[in-house]
Structure formats: structure tokens, C-alpha cells
Coordinates of C-alpha atoms in Angstrom, one line a residue:
M1028 CA 0.0 0.0 0.0
A1029 CA 1.4 3.4 -0.9
L1030 CA 2.5 5.6 1.9
P1031 CA 0.8 9.0 2.6
R1032 CA 2.6 11.8 0.7
L1033 CA 3.9 14.5 3.0
F1034 CA 5.0 18.1 2.4
I1035 CA 6.6 19.8 5.4
S1036 CA 6.7 23.5 5.8
T1037 CA 8.9 24.8 8.7
D1038 CA 9.8 28.3 9.9
M1039 CA 13.3 27.0 11.0
Q1040 CA 15.0 30.3 11.5
M1041 CA 17.9 32.2 13.1
I1042 CA 17.2 33.0 16.7
T1043 CA 18.4 36.5 17.4
G1044 CA 21.7 35.8 15.8
I1045 CA 22.7 33.5 18.6
N1046 CA 21.4 30.1 17.4
N1047 CA 23.5 30.4 14.3
I1048 CA 24.2 26.7 13.8
D1049 CA 20.9 24.8 13.6
G1050 CA 18.3 27.5 13.5
D1051 CA 14.9 27.3 15.3
K1052 CA 15.7 24.5 17.7
D1053 CA 12.3 23.0 18.4
D1054 CA 11.7 22.8 14.7
V1055 CA 15.0 21.0 14.3
Q1056 CA 13.8 18.5 16.9
S1057 CA 10.6 17.9 14.9
L1058 CA 12.4 17.6 11.6
V1059 CA 14.7 14.9 13.1
H1060 CA 11.5 13.2 14.3
A1061 CA 10.0 13.3 10.8
L1062 CA 13.1 12.0 9.1
M1063 CA 13.3 9.0 11.4
Y1064 CA 9.8 7.9 10.4
Q1065 CA 10.0 7.9 6.6
D1066 CA 8.8 4.3 6.6
K1067 CA 5.4 5.7 7.6
F1068 CA 5.0 8.4 5.0
D1069 CA 6.6 9.6 1.7
I1070 CA 8.3 13.0 2.2
V1071 CA 7.8 14.8 -1.2
G1072 CA 8.9 18.3 -0.1
I1073 CA 10.4 20.3 2.8
A1074 CA 10.0 24.1 2.7
S1075 CA 11.4 27.0 4.6
S1076 CA 8.5 29.4 5.3
V1077 CA 8.2 32.6 7.4
S1078 CA 6.5 33.2 10.7
R1079 CA 5.6 36.6 12.2
W1080 CA 8.1 36.3 15.0
Q1081 CA 11.3 37.0 13.0
P1082 CA 10.4 37.7 9.4
G1083 CA 13.2 37.1 6.9
K1084 CA 15.2 35.0 9.3
N1085 CA 14.0 31.7 8.0
D1086 CA 16.2 30.0 5.4
A1087 CA 16.4 26.6 3.6
S1088 CA 20.0 26.3 4.7
F1089 CA 18.9 25.3 8.1
I1090 CA 16.9 22.4 6.6
H1091 CA 19.9 21.4 4.5
H1092 CA 22.0 21.3 7.6
V1093 CA 19.7 18.8 9.3
I1094 CA 19.6 16.7 6.2
D1095 CA 23.4 16.5 6.1
K1096 CA 23.3 15.1 9.6
Y1097 CA 20.6 12.7 8.6
G1098 CA 22.9 11.5 5.8
A1099 CA 25.3 10.0 8.4
N1100 CA 22.5 7.7 9.7
Q1101 CA 20.4 7.0 6.6
D1102 CA 21.9 3.5 6.2
E1103 CA 21.1 2.5 9.8
L1104 CA 17.5 3.7 9.3
A1105 CA 17.2 2.0 5.9
R1106 CA 18.2 -1.3 7.5
H1107 CA 15.0 -1.3 9.4
G1108 CA 12.5 -0.6 6.7
S1109 CA 11.9 0.8 3.2
G1110 CA 11.1 4.4 2.4
F1111 CA 14.1 6.2 3.9
K1112 CA 15.3 8.6 1.2
T1113 CA 18.9 9.4 0.7
A1114 CA 20.2 12.7 1.9
A1115 CA 20.7 13.7 -1.8
E1116 CA 17.1 12.9 -2.5
L1117 CA 15.9 15.1 0.4
H1118 CA 18.2 17.9 -0.6
G1119 CA 16.6 17.8 -4.0
I1120 CA 13.1 18.3 -2.6
T1121 CA 14.0 21.1 -0.2
Y1122 CA 12.5 24.5 -1.2
Q1123 CA 12.8 28.1 -0.2
G1124 CA 9.5 29.6 0.7
T1125 CA 8.4 33.1 1.5
K1126 CA 10.5 35.2 3.8
T1127 CA 7.8 37.9 4.0
V1128 CA 4.7 37.8 6.1
A1129 CA 1.5 38.3 4.1
G1130 CA -0.1 41.7 4.0
A1131 CA -3.8 42.5 4.3
S1132 CA -4.6 40.4 1.2
G1133 CA -3.2 37.3 2.9
I1134 CA -1.2 36.5 -0.3
V1135 CA 2.6 36.5 -0.6
A1136 CA 4.6 36.4 -3.8
Q1137 CA 5.0 33.1 -5.6
T1138 CA 7.9 31.0 -4.2
D1139 CA 9.6 27.8 -5.1
A1140 CA 7.8 26.3 -2.2
S1141 CA 4.3 27.4 -3.3
R1142 CA 5.0 26.1 -6.8
A1143 CA 6.2 22.8 -5.4
I1144 CA 3.0 22.5 -3.3
V1145 CA 0.9 23.0 -6.5
R1146 CA 3.0 20.5 -8.4
E1147 CA 2.9 17.8 -5.6
A1148 CA -0.9 18.2 -5.1
R1149 CA -1.5 17.6 -8.8
E1150 CA 0.9 14.7 -8.8
A1151 CA -1.2 13.3 -5.9
A1152 CA -4.4 13.9 -7.8
A1153 CA -3.0 12.0 -10.8
A1154 CA -2.2 9.1 -8.5
G1155 CA -5.6 9.1 -7.0
T1156 CA -4.5 10.2 -3.5
D1157 CA -4.0 13.2 -1.3
L1158 CA -1.1 15.4 -0.3
Y1159 CA -0.6 16.0 3.4
V1160 CA 0.8 19.5 4.1
T1161 CA 2.1 20.2 7.6
T1162 CA 2.8 23.8 8.5
W1163 CA 5.1 24.4 11.5
G1164 CA 5.2 28.2 11.0
G1165 CA 3.3 30.5 8.7
V1166 CA 0.8 29.3 6.1
G1167 CA 1.7 31.9 3.5
D1168 CA 3.1 29.4 0.9
V1169 CA 0.1 27.2 1.3
A1170 CA -2.3 30.2 0.8
R1171 CA -0.3 31.3 -2.3
A1172 CA -0.5 27.8 -3.7
L1173 CA -4.3 27.7 -3.2
Y1174 CA -4.6 31.2 -4.6
D1175 CA -2.8 30.2 -7.8
A1176 CA -4.4 26.8 -8.1
P1177 CA -7.7 26.5 -6.2
D1178 CA -8.4 23.2 -7.9
I1179 CA -5.8 21.5 -5.7
A1180 CA -7.9 22.0 -2.6
D1181 CA -9.6 18.7 -3.2
N1182 CA -6.2 16.9 -2.9
I1183 CA -4.7 18.7 0.0
R1184 CA -4.9 17.6 3.7
L1185 CA -3.6 20.6 5.7
L1186 CA -2.4 20.1 9.3
S1187 CA -1.5 23.6 10.6
V1188 CA 0.1 24.3 14.0
A1189 CA -1.0 27.7 15.4
G1190 CA -1.3 29.1 11.9
Q1191 CA -3.6 31.9 13.1
V1192 CA -0.7 33.1 15.3
Q1193 CA 2.2 32.4 13.1
E1194 CA 0.9 34.3 10.1
P1195 CA -2.5 35.9 10.8
N1196 CA -3.4 37.4 7.3
A1197 CA -2.5 34.3 5.3
H1198 CA -4.5 32.2 7.8
K1199 CA -7.5 34.6 7.5
Y1200 CA -7.3 34.1 3.7
L1201 CA -7.5 30.4 4.0
K1202 CA -10.2 30.4 6.6
T1203 CA -12.4 32.9 4.7
N1204 CA -12.0 31.1 1.3
F1205 CA -11.7 27.4 2.2
A1206 CA -12.5 26.5 5.8
G1207 CA -15.6 24.3 6.1
K1208 CA -16.6 24.7 2.4
G1209 CA -15.9 21.1 1.6
D1210 CA -12.9 21.2 -0.7
L1211 CA -9.9 21.7 1.6
W1212 CA -9.5 19.0 4.3
W1213 CA -8.0 21.0 7.2
I1214 CA -7.1 20.4 10.9
D1215 CA -6.8 24.0 12.0
E1216 CA -5.0 23.5 15.3
A1217 CA -4.3 26.2 17.9
S1218 CA -3.6 24.5 21.2
T1219 CA -3.7 20.7 21.0
H1220 CA 0.1 20.7 20.2
F1221 CA 0.9 21.7 23.8
G1222 CA 0.2 18.1 24.7
V1223 CA 3.5 17.2 23.1
Y1224 CA 5.6 19.0 25.7
A1225 CA 3.6 20.9 28.3
L1226 CA 3.7 20.1 32.1
P1227 CA 0.4 19.4 33.8
D1228 CA 0.1 22.8 35.5
N1229 CA 1.5 25.1 32.7
R1230 CA 2.6 25.3 29.1
Y1231 CA 6.3 25.2 30.0
P1232 CA 8.1 22.5 28.0
T1233 CA 9.6 19.4 29.6
G1234 CA 13.3 19.4 30.3
N1235 CA 16.0 17.7 28.2
S1236 CA 16.5 14.7 30.4
W1237 CA 14.6 12.5 27.9
A1238 CA 16.9 13.6 25.1
A1239 CA 20.0 13.1 27.3
N1240 CA 18.9 9.6 28.1
N1241 CA 17.5 8.5 24.7
A1242 CA 19.1 10.6 22.0
K1243 CA 22.5 11.7 23.1
G1244 CA 25.2 9.4 21.8
H1245 CA 22.8 7.7 19.4
G1246 CA 24.3 8.6 16.0
A1247 CA 24.6 12.0 14.4
L1248 CA 20.9 12.5 14.5
G1249 CA 20.6 11.6 18.1
D1250 CA 23.4 14.1 19.0
L1251 CA 21.8 16.7 16.8
F1252 CA 18.5 16.2 18.6
Y1253 CA 20.1 16.5 22.0
Q1254 CA 22.2 19.6 21.0
N1255 CA 19.0 21.3 20.0
T1256 CA 17.5 20.8 23.4
I1257 CA 20.3 23.0 24.9
D1258 CA 19.7 26.7 25.2
I1259 CA 16.6 26.3 23.1
R1260 CA 15.8 30.0 22.8
G1261 CA 19.3 31.1 22.1
T1262 CA 19.6 33.4 25.1
S1263 CA 22.9 31.9 26.2
G1264 CA 21.2 30.7 29.4
D1265 CA 20.3 27.2 30.7
L1266 CA 16.9 26.9 29.1
N1267 CA 17.3 23.2 28.1
L1268 CA 14.1 21.7 26.8
T1269 CA 12.5 19.0 24.7
K1270 CA 9.8 20.9 22.9
M1271 CA 9.1 19.6 19.4
G1272 CA 5.5 20.8 19.5
D1273 CA 5.2 20.7 15.7
S1274 CA 5.6 16.9 15.9
A1275 CA 1.9 16.7 16.7
T1276 CA 1.4 16.7 12.9
I1277 CA 3.9 13.8 12.5
L1278 CA 2.3 11.9 15.4
Y1279 CA -1.0 12.1 13.6
L1280 CA 0.5 10.3 10.5
I1281 CA 2.5 7.6 12.3
D1282 CA -0.1 6.6 14.9
T1283 CA -0.5 2.9 15.0
A1284 CA -4.3 3.3 15.3
S1285 CA -4.3 4.5 11.7
N1286 CA -7.3 6.8 12.2
N1287 CA -6.0 9.4 9.7
D1288 CA -9.3 9.7 7.9
D1289 CA -11.2 10.7 11.0
P1290 CA -9.7 13.6 13.0
T1291 CA -12.3 13.1 15.7
A1292 CA -11.0 9.7 16.5
E1293 CA -8.2 8.7 19.0
S1294 CA -4.8 9.5 17.7
W1295 CA -1.2 10.1 19.0
G1296 CA -1.5 13.5 17.2
G1297 CA -4.7 14.5 19.0
E1298 CA -8.5 14.4 18.6
Y1299 CA -10.3 17.3 17.0
R1300 CA -13.8 18.8 16.9
K1301 CA -15.6 19.0 13.5
A1302 CA -16.4 22.7 12.8
G1303 CA -17.5 22.5 9.2
N1304 CA -17.4 20.4 6.1
Q1305 CA -13.9 18.8 6.2
Y1306 CA -12.8 21.3 8.8
W1307 CA -11.7 20.5 12.4
V1308 CA -10.4 22.5 15.3
D1309 CA -9.2 21.9 18.9
R1310 CA -11.5 20.2 21.4
T1311 CA -12.5 22.7 24.0
D1312 CA -14.4 20.4 26.4
Q1313 CA -13.1 20.6 29.9
G1314 CA -12.1 16.9 29.9
F1315 CA -9.7 17.4 27.0
N1316 CA -8.0 20.4 28.6
F1317 CA -4.4 20.1 29.7
A1318 CA -2.0 22.8 30.9
E1319 CA -4.8 25.3 30.3
S1320 CA -4.8 24.3 26.6
G1321 CA -7.9 23.0 24.8
G1322 CA -7.5 19.6 23.4
A1323 CA -3.9 19.1 24.6
R1324 CA -4.8 16.2 26.8
T1325 CA -5.6 14.1 23.7
V1326 CA -1.9 14.2 22.8
Y1327 CA -0.5 14.2 26.3
E1328 CA -2.4 10.9 27.2
D1329 CA -0.3 9.0 24.6
R1330 CA 3.0 10.7 25.4
A1331 CA 4.5 7.7 27.0
A1332 CA 3.6 5.5 24.0
W1333 CA 5.0 7.7 21.3
Q1334 CA 8.1 8.7 23.3
G1335 CA 8.9 5.0 23.9
D1336 CA 8.5 4.4 20.2
F1337 CA 10.7 7.3 19.3
A1338 CA 13.4 6.1 21.7
K1339 CA 13.5 2.7 20.0
R1340 CA 14.2 4.6 16.7
F1341 CA 17.2 6.3 18.3
D1342 CA 18.4 2.9 19.4
W1343 CA 18.5 1.9 15.7
L1344 CA 21.4 4.3 15.3
T1345 CA 23.6 2.5 17.7
S1346 CA 25.9 -0.3 16.6
S1347 CA 24.4 -2.7 19.2
S1348 CA 20.9 -2.4 17.7
P1349 CA 20.1 -5.5 15.5
A1350 CA 18.6 -4.9 12.0
P1351 CA 15.6 -7.2 11.1
V1352 CA 16.4 -7.2 7.4
P1353 CA 19.7 -6.0 5.9
T1354 CA 19.1 -3.8 2.8
P1355 CA 22.4 -2.1 1.9
G1356 CA 22.1 0.2 -1.1
P1357 CA 24.4 0.4 -4.0
A1358 CA 26.5 3.5 -4.5
P1359 CA 25.9 5.6 -7.6
G1360 CA 28.1 4.4 -10.5
G1361 CA 29.1 1.1 -8.7
G1362 CA 28.1 -2.5 -9.3
V1363 CA 26.9 -4.5 -12.3
V1364 CA 23.6 -6.2 -13.1
K1365 CA 23.8 -9.7 -14.3
T1366 CA 21.2 -12.4 -14.9
A1367 CA 21.9 -16.2 -15.1
G1368 CA 19.5 -19.0 -15.8
S1369 CA 15.9 -18.8 -16.9
G1370 CA 12.5 -19.2 -15.4
S1371 CA 9.7 -17.3 -13.7
D1372 CA 11.2 -17.4 -10.2
A1373 CA 14.1 -15.2 -9.1
V1374 CA 16.8 -15.3 -6.4
V1375 CA 18.5 -11.9 -6.3
L1376 CA 21.9 -11.6 -4.6
K1377 CA 23.7 -8.4 -3.7
I1378 CA 27.4 -9.0 -3.9
S1379 CA 30.5 -6.9 -3.1
Q1380 CA 34.2 -7.4 -2.5
D1381 CA 37.3 -6.3 -0.9
A1382 CA 39.6 -6.4 -3.9
W1383 CA 43.4 -6.9 -3.6
N1384 CA 45.7 -8.1 -6.4
G1385 CA 42.6 -8.9 -8.5
S1386 CA 38.8 -9.3 -7.9
A1387 CA 37.0 -12.0 -5.9
Q1388 CA 35.5 -14.9 -7.9
Y1389 CA 32.6 -17.1 -6.9
T1390 CA 29.9 -19.5 -8.1
V1391 CA 26.2 -19.7 -7.2
K1392 CA 24.3 -23.0 -6.8
V1393 CA 20.6 -23.6 -6.1
D1394 CA 19.9 -27.0 -4.4
G1395 CA 23.4 -28.1 -5.4
K1396 CA 23.1 -27.2 -9.1
Q1397 CA 25.4 -24.5 -10.4
I1398 CA 23.6 -21.7 -12.4
G1399 CA 25.9 -19.5 -14.5
G1400 CA 29.6 -19.9 -14.7
V1401 CA 32.4 -18.6 -12.5
M1402 CA 31.4 -15.0 -11.6
T1403 CA 33.7 -12.1 -10.8
A1404 CA 32.7 -9.4 -8.3
S1405 CA 33.2 -5.7 -9.2
A1406 CA 31.4 -3.7 -6.6
S1407 CA 33.4 -2.2 -3.7
H1408 CA 32.2 -3.1 -0.2
A1409 CA 34.0 -0.2 1.4
A1410 CA 32.3 2.2 -1.0
G1411 CA 28.8 0.8 -0.2
Q1412 CA 28.4 -0.6 -3.7
D1413 CA 26.7 -3.8 -4.8
D1414 CA 26.6 -6.1 -7.8
V1415 CA 23.0 -7.3 -8.3
I1416 CA 22.9 -10.9 -9.5
T1417 CA 19.6 -12.4 -10.5
I1418 CA 19.4 -16.2 -10.7
K1419 CA 16.4 -17.4 -12.6
G1420 CA 14.7 -20.8 -12.3
N1421 CA 11.4 -22.6 -11.8
W1422 CA 11.5 -24.0 -8.3
S1423 CA 8.7 -26.1 -6.8
A1424 CA 6.9 -25.3 -3.6
G1425 CA 8.9 -26.0 -0.5
N1426 CA 12.3 -25.2 1.0
H1427 CA 15.4 -24.6 -1.1
K1428 CA 19.0 -23.7 -0.6
V1429 CA 21.2 -21.2 -2.5
T1430 CA 25.0 -21.6 -2.0
V1431 CA 27.6 -18.9 -2.8
T1432 CA 31.2 -20.3 -2.9
F1433 CA 34.2 -18.0 -2.7
L1434 CA 37.0 -19.4 -5.0
N1435 CA 40.2 -17.3 -4.9
D1436 CA 41.0 -15.8 -1.4
A1437 CA 44.2 -13.9 -1.2
W1438 CA 46.0 -12.3 1.8
G1439 CA 49.0 -10.0 1.8
G1440 CA 49.6 -10.0 5.5
S1441 CA 48.1 -6.7 6.5
A1442 CA 44.8 -4.9 6.5
G1443 CA 44.1 -3.5 3.1
A1444 CA 46.0 -6.4 1.5
D1445 CA 43.1 -8.9 1.7
R1446 CA 40.7 -10.2 -0.9
N1447 CA 37.2 -11.0 0.5
L1448 CA 33.7 -11.6 -0.8
H1449 CA 30.6 -10.2 0.8
V1450 CA 27.0 -11.3 0.3
D1451 CA 25.1 -8.2 1.3
G1452 CA 21.5 -9.4 0.8
V1453 CA 19.4 -12.1 -0.8
S1454 CA 15.8 -12.0 -1.9
Y1455 CA 13.4 -14.6 -3.4
N1456 CA 10.6 -13.4 -5.6
G1457 CA 10.8 -9.9 -4.0
K1458 CA 11.0 -11.0 -0.4
A1459 CA 14.3 -10.4 1.4
L1460 CA 15.6 -13.4 3.4
A1461 CA 15.8 -12.8 7.1
E1462 CA 19.3 -14.3 7.1
G1463 CA 20.7 -13.0 3.8
T1464 CA 24.2 -11.8 4.5
A1465 CA 27.6 -13.4 4.8
F1466 CA 31.3 -12.4 5.0
L1467 CA 33.6 -14.9 3.2
N1468 CA 37.2 -14.1 4.1
K1469 CA 38.5 -17.5 3.1
N1470 CA 37.7 -20.0 0.3
G1471 CA 34.5 -21.7 1.1
A1472 CA 30.7 -21.6 0.9
A1473 CA 27.8 -19.8 2.5
D1474 CA 24.3 -21.3 2.4
F1475 CA 21.0 -19.4 2.5
T1476 CA 17.5 -21.0 2.7
F1477 CA 14.4 -19.8 1.0
T1478 CA 10.8 -21.1 0.6
D1479 CA 8.8 -21.2 -2.6
A1480 CA 5.1 -20.7 -1.8
G1481 CA 3.9 -22.5 -4.9
G1482 CA 4.4 -19.8 -7.5
A1483 CA 3.1 -16.9 -5.4
V1484 CA 4.8 -14.1 -3.6
P1485 CA 4.8 -14.8 0.1
G1486 CA 1.5 -13.4 1.5
G1487 CA -0.2 -13.6 -1.9
G1488 CA 0.5 -12.2 -5.4
A1489 CA 2.0 -13.6 -8.5
V1490 CA 5.4 -13.2 -10.1
K1491 CA 5.5 -12.7 -13.9
T1492 CA 8.0 -11.5 -16.5
V1493 CA 7.1 -10.1 -19.9
G1494 CA 9.3 -9.0 -22.7
S1495 CA 13.1 -9.5 -23.0
G1496 CA 16.2 -7.4 -22.6
S1497 CA 18.8 -6.3 -20.1
D1498 CA 16.7 -3.5 -18.6
A1499 CA 13.9 -4.1 -16.1
L1500 CA 10.9 -2.2 -15.1
V1501 CA 9.3 -3.8 -12.0
L1502 CA 5.7 -3.0 -11.2
K1503 CA 3.9 -3.9 -8.0
I1504 CA 0.2 -4.4 -8.8
S1505 CA -2.8 -5.2 -6.6
Q1506 CA -6.5 -5.0 -6.9
D1507 CA -9.9 -4.6 -5.3
A1508 CA -11.6 -7.6 -6.8
W1509 CA -15.4 -7.7 -7.2
N1510 CA -17.3 -9.9 -9.6
G1511 CA -14.0 -10.9 -11.1
S1512 CA -10.4 -9.7 -11.2
A1513 CA -9.0 -6.4 -12.6
Q1514 CA -7.4 -6.6 -16.0
Y1515 CA -4.8 -4.3 -17.5
T1516 CA -2.1 -3.7 -20.1
I1517 CA 1.4 -2.2 -19.8
K1518 CA 3.0 -0.1 -22.5
V1519 CA 6.4 1.5 -22.7
D1520 CA 6.7 4.5 -24.9
G1521 CA 3.3 3.5 -26.4
K1522 CA 4.3 0.0 -27.3
Q1523 CA 2.4 -2.8 -25.4
I1524 CA 4.6 -5.5 -23.8
G1525 CA 2.9 -8.7 -22.9
G1526 CA -0.8 -9.3 -23.5
T1527 CA -3.8 -8.5 -21.3
L1528 CA -2.7 -9.1 -17.7
T1529 CA -5.0 -10.1 -14.8
A1530 CA -4.3 -9.0 -11.2
S1531 CA -4.4 -11.5 -8.4
A1532 CA -3.0 -9.8 -5.3
S1533 CA -5.4 -8.2 -2.8
H1534 CA -4.7 -4.6 -2.0
A1535 CA -6.7 -4.7 1.2
S1536 CA -4.4 -7.6 2.4
G1537 CA -1.2 -5.7 1.6
Q1538 CA -0.3 -8.1 -1.2
D1539 CA 1.3 -7.4 -4.6
D1540 CA 1.8 -9.1 -7.9
V1541 CA 5.4 -8.4 -9.0
I1542 CA 5.5 -7.8 -12.8
T1543 CA 8.9 -7.5 -14.5
V1544 CA 8.8 -5.8 -17.9
R1545 CA 12.0 -6.4 -19.8
G1546 CA 13.5 -4.4 -22.6
D1547 CA 16.5 -2.6 -24.0
W1548 CA 15.7 1.1 -23.7
N1549 CA 18.0 3.9 -24.9
A1550 CA 19.5 6.6 -22.7
G1551 CA 16.9 9.4 -22.1
S1552 CA 13.4 9.8 -20.8
H1553 CA 10.7 7.2 -21.2
K1554 CA 7.1 6.6 -20.2
V1555 CA 5.4 3.5 -18.9
T1556 CA 1.6 3.3 -19.1
V1557 CA -0.7 1.1 -17.1
T1558 CA -4.2 0.9 -18.5
F1559 CA -7.2 -0.5 -16.4
L1560 CA -9.6 -2.3 -18.8
N1561 CA -12.6 -3.7 -16.9
D1562 CA -13.9 -1.4 -14.1
A1563 CA -17.0 -2.5 -12.3
Y1564 CA -19.1 -0.9 -9.5
G1565 CA -22.0 -2.3 -7.6
G1566 CA -23.2 0.9 -6.0
M1567 CA -21.6 0.6 -2.6
A1568 CA -18.4 0.1 -0.7
G1569 CA -17.0 -3.4 -1.1
A1570 CA -18.7 -3.8 -4.5
D1571 CA -16.1 -2.0 -6.5
R1572 CA -13.3 -3.4 -8.8
N1573 CA -10.2 -1.2 -8.8
L1574 CA -6.6 -1.5 -9.9
H1575 CA -3.7 -0.3 -7.8
V1576 CA -0.1 0.5 -8.9
D1577 CA 1.7 0.2 -5.6
G1578 CA 5.3 0.8 -6.8
I1579 CA 7.5 0.9 -9.9
S1580 CA 11.3 0.7 -10.1
Y1581 CA 13.6 0.9 -13.1
N1582 CA 16.8 -1.1 -12.9
G1583 CA 16.4 -1.2 -9.2
T1584 CA 15.7 2.5 -8.6
D1585 CA 12.2 3.5 -7.5
L1586 CA 10.6 6.1 -9.7
A1587 CA 10.0 9.5 -8.2
R1588 CA 6.2 9.0 -8.6
D1589 CA 5.3 5.3 -8.7
T1590 CA 1.8 4.8 -7.4
A1591 CA -1.7 5.2 -8.7
L1592 CA -5.3 4.2 -7.9
L1593 CA -7.3 3.4 -11.1
N1594 CA -10.9 3.4 -9.9
R1595 CA -12.3 3.7 -13.4
N1596 CA -11.2 2.5 -16.9
G1597 CA -8.3 4.5 -18.1
A1598 CA -4.5 5.0 -17.9
A1599 CA -1.8 6.1 -15.5
D1600 CA 1.5 7.3 -16.9
F1601 CA 4.9 7.1 -15.1
A1602 CA 8.2 8.7 -16.2
F1603 CA 11.5 7.0 -16.0
T1604 CA 15.0 7.8 -17.2
D1605 CA 17.7 5.5 -18.6
T1606 CA 21.1 7.0 -17.8
G1607 CA 22.9 4.9 -20.4
N1608 CA 25.1 3.6 -17.5
V1609 CA 25.1 0.1 -16.0
A1610 CA 22.1 -0.2 -13.7
M1611 CA 22.8 -0.2 -10.0
A1612 CA 20.3 -2.8 -8.9
D1613 CA 17.8 -5.2 -10.2
Q1614 CA 14.1 -5.8 -9.9
L1615 CA 13.3 -7.6 -6.8
F1616 CA 14.7 -5.2 -4.2
A1617 CA 12.4 -2.4 -5.4

């Protein structure tokens, strides 16, 4: 199932010229929080926007600084789940927003951020989903985006934190033109966020002891979080606080209760009162009051739960924290893609080496039968690169064994004069093996076991390959079946590959068919088109046949936009680029 798309707007700013390293420290805390939960949502934009407190002091450079720190820990996070973007990807979707507070009209000048919001909202609309926009400062860039493109209101879910205080005129424009009118979905929060940090008898934030115990010494991000609890207001005093009030918006999206569609329901990010059509505000009932703040108790009551969950994430950044599934990523420009054997099933190995006086050589066997000849590693383990080796076959249901044998160990008597082979990951039909790594520092073999579920992806879904060639588009497809299964076609640059395909995986169950489309595409931009052919609707929920595109990768790299809901006959287009270089990864680690 596709993750919610998220666009973050923060007023991260210089604090009176004193806080000149990290900017607005409580916003730094919240951004670290968001970056560490990218397996729960897809960050498609981060913008620097103004607030009334220090106009012109906000700058995207503060965001880039936090992302640089994140880059030191992105591998540790990625070992624990998919969705964690690289630092380079996050830098590429960081935008400068307005540095000027809106005047009486409520409208600021166009910015890169406002244009990005329009673009991302339309991308979401094309994919049949919504764009969550969280504002941690002023709402000027959002107001400008909706002024320029009022049609996007249907596809924006706005979660604003104290927007009426942060930028009153832009907030007034939004409230006058959109609040409660049925187009814009908006949680217009003013005081619920105090439940993130307030003490029972006042709004004063909690101290930094939690950060000292749970974040300090836990990787670059943990240290950054802790450092930004010290002298939080930049007064050169001892005001050391864990505040992160803007994280109420993040808690709303990551809550395990998954009540995102109903803001009145229980949520880590608070419960809200409906005040109009698709418009919610703080609960003002006495029972929901905390620290003299309406609605704040609805966040405070879950503080222990979400703080405990956040602490576990910081533990991921320590070397002692085990990773459930190793998923090292190849470095740009490194590694080769190779396929051996034939068949509808695929074992995919990620291989690297420590080269010395020549490259490591090895063989691959499945159930004792060698597939392919003697292979030579090329990717550098030290550089974080990987060769991606796909072993094709038709394996029967049951347990099987793949064996990697290192053939030509060499040792020169010192560190750096040593030839070794690394198996950095193994998957079968798209499912990573729990025990899929090995370090071979002498000639010998490493065995890995996998289970064939009878031609299906574990948990449901089929594996199918169409076309031929050295390049691979891999599509993850699911359906809402009713009175029969969804049927569809796939075209690349207008040319159909394969016949009419029939979906089998259940979207509601989190399953996916894995469809590999092979070809030899030239360097440059291309388009893949998925066309839904046989829509059906019985007039009520549960009686609806739909097709879902849940992900697409090209030669192992996920497309920037790779999801769509097709709830009527028609097509969804996705762009991909062939660089003309050797691909960095293959299909089944998408």
C-alpha cells in the first residue's frame, strides 16, 4: 500500500543571531523526528517558510544542515525498513518559501515552495490520492498555492500548527475562502500541540533529560536532537528543553491506530472537533483540557507510548541495535547487473568485494546445481556498492538452498591487502531473506535457505515476467476484486509489452503481484503506461473493482512517482530515465 505523501513547511530560523548553527531548535527536533519515520510516509517536499516572529530569518540552509546530519545515519535507518530517502534525494526536494509575512490580502509572492505544493498536489491527484501538508510556521506558501491553483484544494490535507498566530493574514485568507466549504481538508489546530511537551500545570516544556537519556550518543541524528534541546531559545542561558511541538502533525500520521481519515478519533496526534465540512479545530471540552490548553490532553495521554516508540528509533542508530532485514544500497556508479538461468522465479543476490591483487571470484548454486559460470565481483564493499545478480529458475513449492562459494581468497599479511567476498543481501521473488548476509574471508561456501510458496509471492500475489532485454521495469500491482479480477495492459513509450494481464494480489491484504517488464531502452526519458480495462461498480463500498499500482522501479531505482489508484477505466503514466550507464540494482529489491 502506498505511503501517505507529506510536504513539510517549517519556519526554521535564526534565533536573534545566537542560534547560528541549527536555526529554530524546536523545529530541528521535529524535523529529526519526521526524518526518522520515513517508513510511515513519503516526504515529497520540505520548505522554509516565514513566521511573524522574525520575518526574513527563515532559510532553507537550516533544513539542508539537518539533512546533512541525517545522511550520516540514513543507512542505519534503511536497514529497518523501506522508504528512507537518501540525503541527496531530500536535498533535491527542499525549497525556499516566503521570507515575507503576508499583508492584508493574505497573499505572498510566488515562491519555489508554493509552486512545489501545487505540483505535488497535482501529482497526488493524478495518482488518486491526497497530499498532506504540515505547517510548523506561517501558512503563506500554502495560501499562495491555493490562490494560484484553487483546484488543488480537493487533494490537500492541511495540518497547521497555530497558523492563526504564526501568520494571521494568510491564515485569515485560508479560513475565509476554504474552511468548512468542503474542498480543503483542514485540521486548524491552535492549542492541541501543547500536549506534546507541556507540564500538567502550565505550558512550560519538559526538560531535556529525555533527550539526554535516549538521543545523546545515538548517532549523528541523536546528537543533533540533543544539542537542539540545549539553550533552546538562544539566550545563552540554561533553558534546556525537549519541545518539538510541531511533531503533533507527525504523530498524527504515524499513529498505529491509523485513524488518519477521522480527525475526531483517538490519535497520537490528537483528537479534534468538527467545525465544518472537512474542517476540524481543537477540542475545548473541559475533559480534553491540559496545561490550560484546549485539546492538549488528547496528545498528552499518549505521550509515554510515542516517546517510547521514538526512543526505539534512536536505538536503531547505535551499533548494538540489530537490524531485522539488511538492505544495503548500491553506491551511484558502482556495481553491475547480471542475470543467469531462466524461469519465472528469481533469487536476487547483492554481492560486493574487498579487492586486492585482483577481484573476488565465486559460483552460485541452487539446491546443489550451479547456475551460470564462475562470476567475478566488481562492486566495492568499502564504498557501499553492490553487484546485483539475478538467478532465474522454476522452483517447486517448499524449502530450497542457495549456495555462494568463494573461490580465490588472497591475503598479503596486512589490513588492506586482503581479498574477500561479501553477500550483502538475498531475496526470493521480491521477499528479502531474514538471514541473507555473509562475509567470506577465506575460500568456502555460505548457504541461504528460501521457501517457494507455490508460484506466489509470500503473502499472496503472482510473479510474472514479460518482454526480454537487459533493462527491467518492475511493477507492484494489486486489486480490489469484485465480480472478477482487474485486467490491465502495460505499454512502454506507447508499445504494449505482454498481453492483457490479470491482477491476483489483494490490495486490502497488503499483497502485490510483481510484474517485471524487460526491454532494452535507450538513454533518455521514457514513459510506462498502465491501463485499467474492466472497471465494475455495484453501487456501494465493497462492491467495486479497482486496480492499484503500488510501486515501480527501473533497474532497481524507485521512480519518483510510482503509485496510482485506477478506480475507473483509463490509464496512468509514469516517467523513468535511462542514464545509459550500468544499472545499480535489479528488480526484486524495489
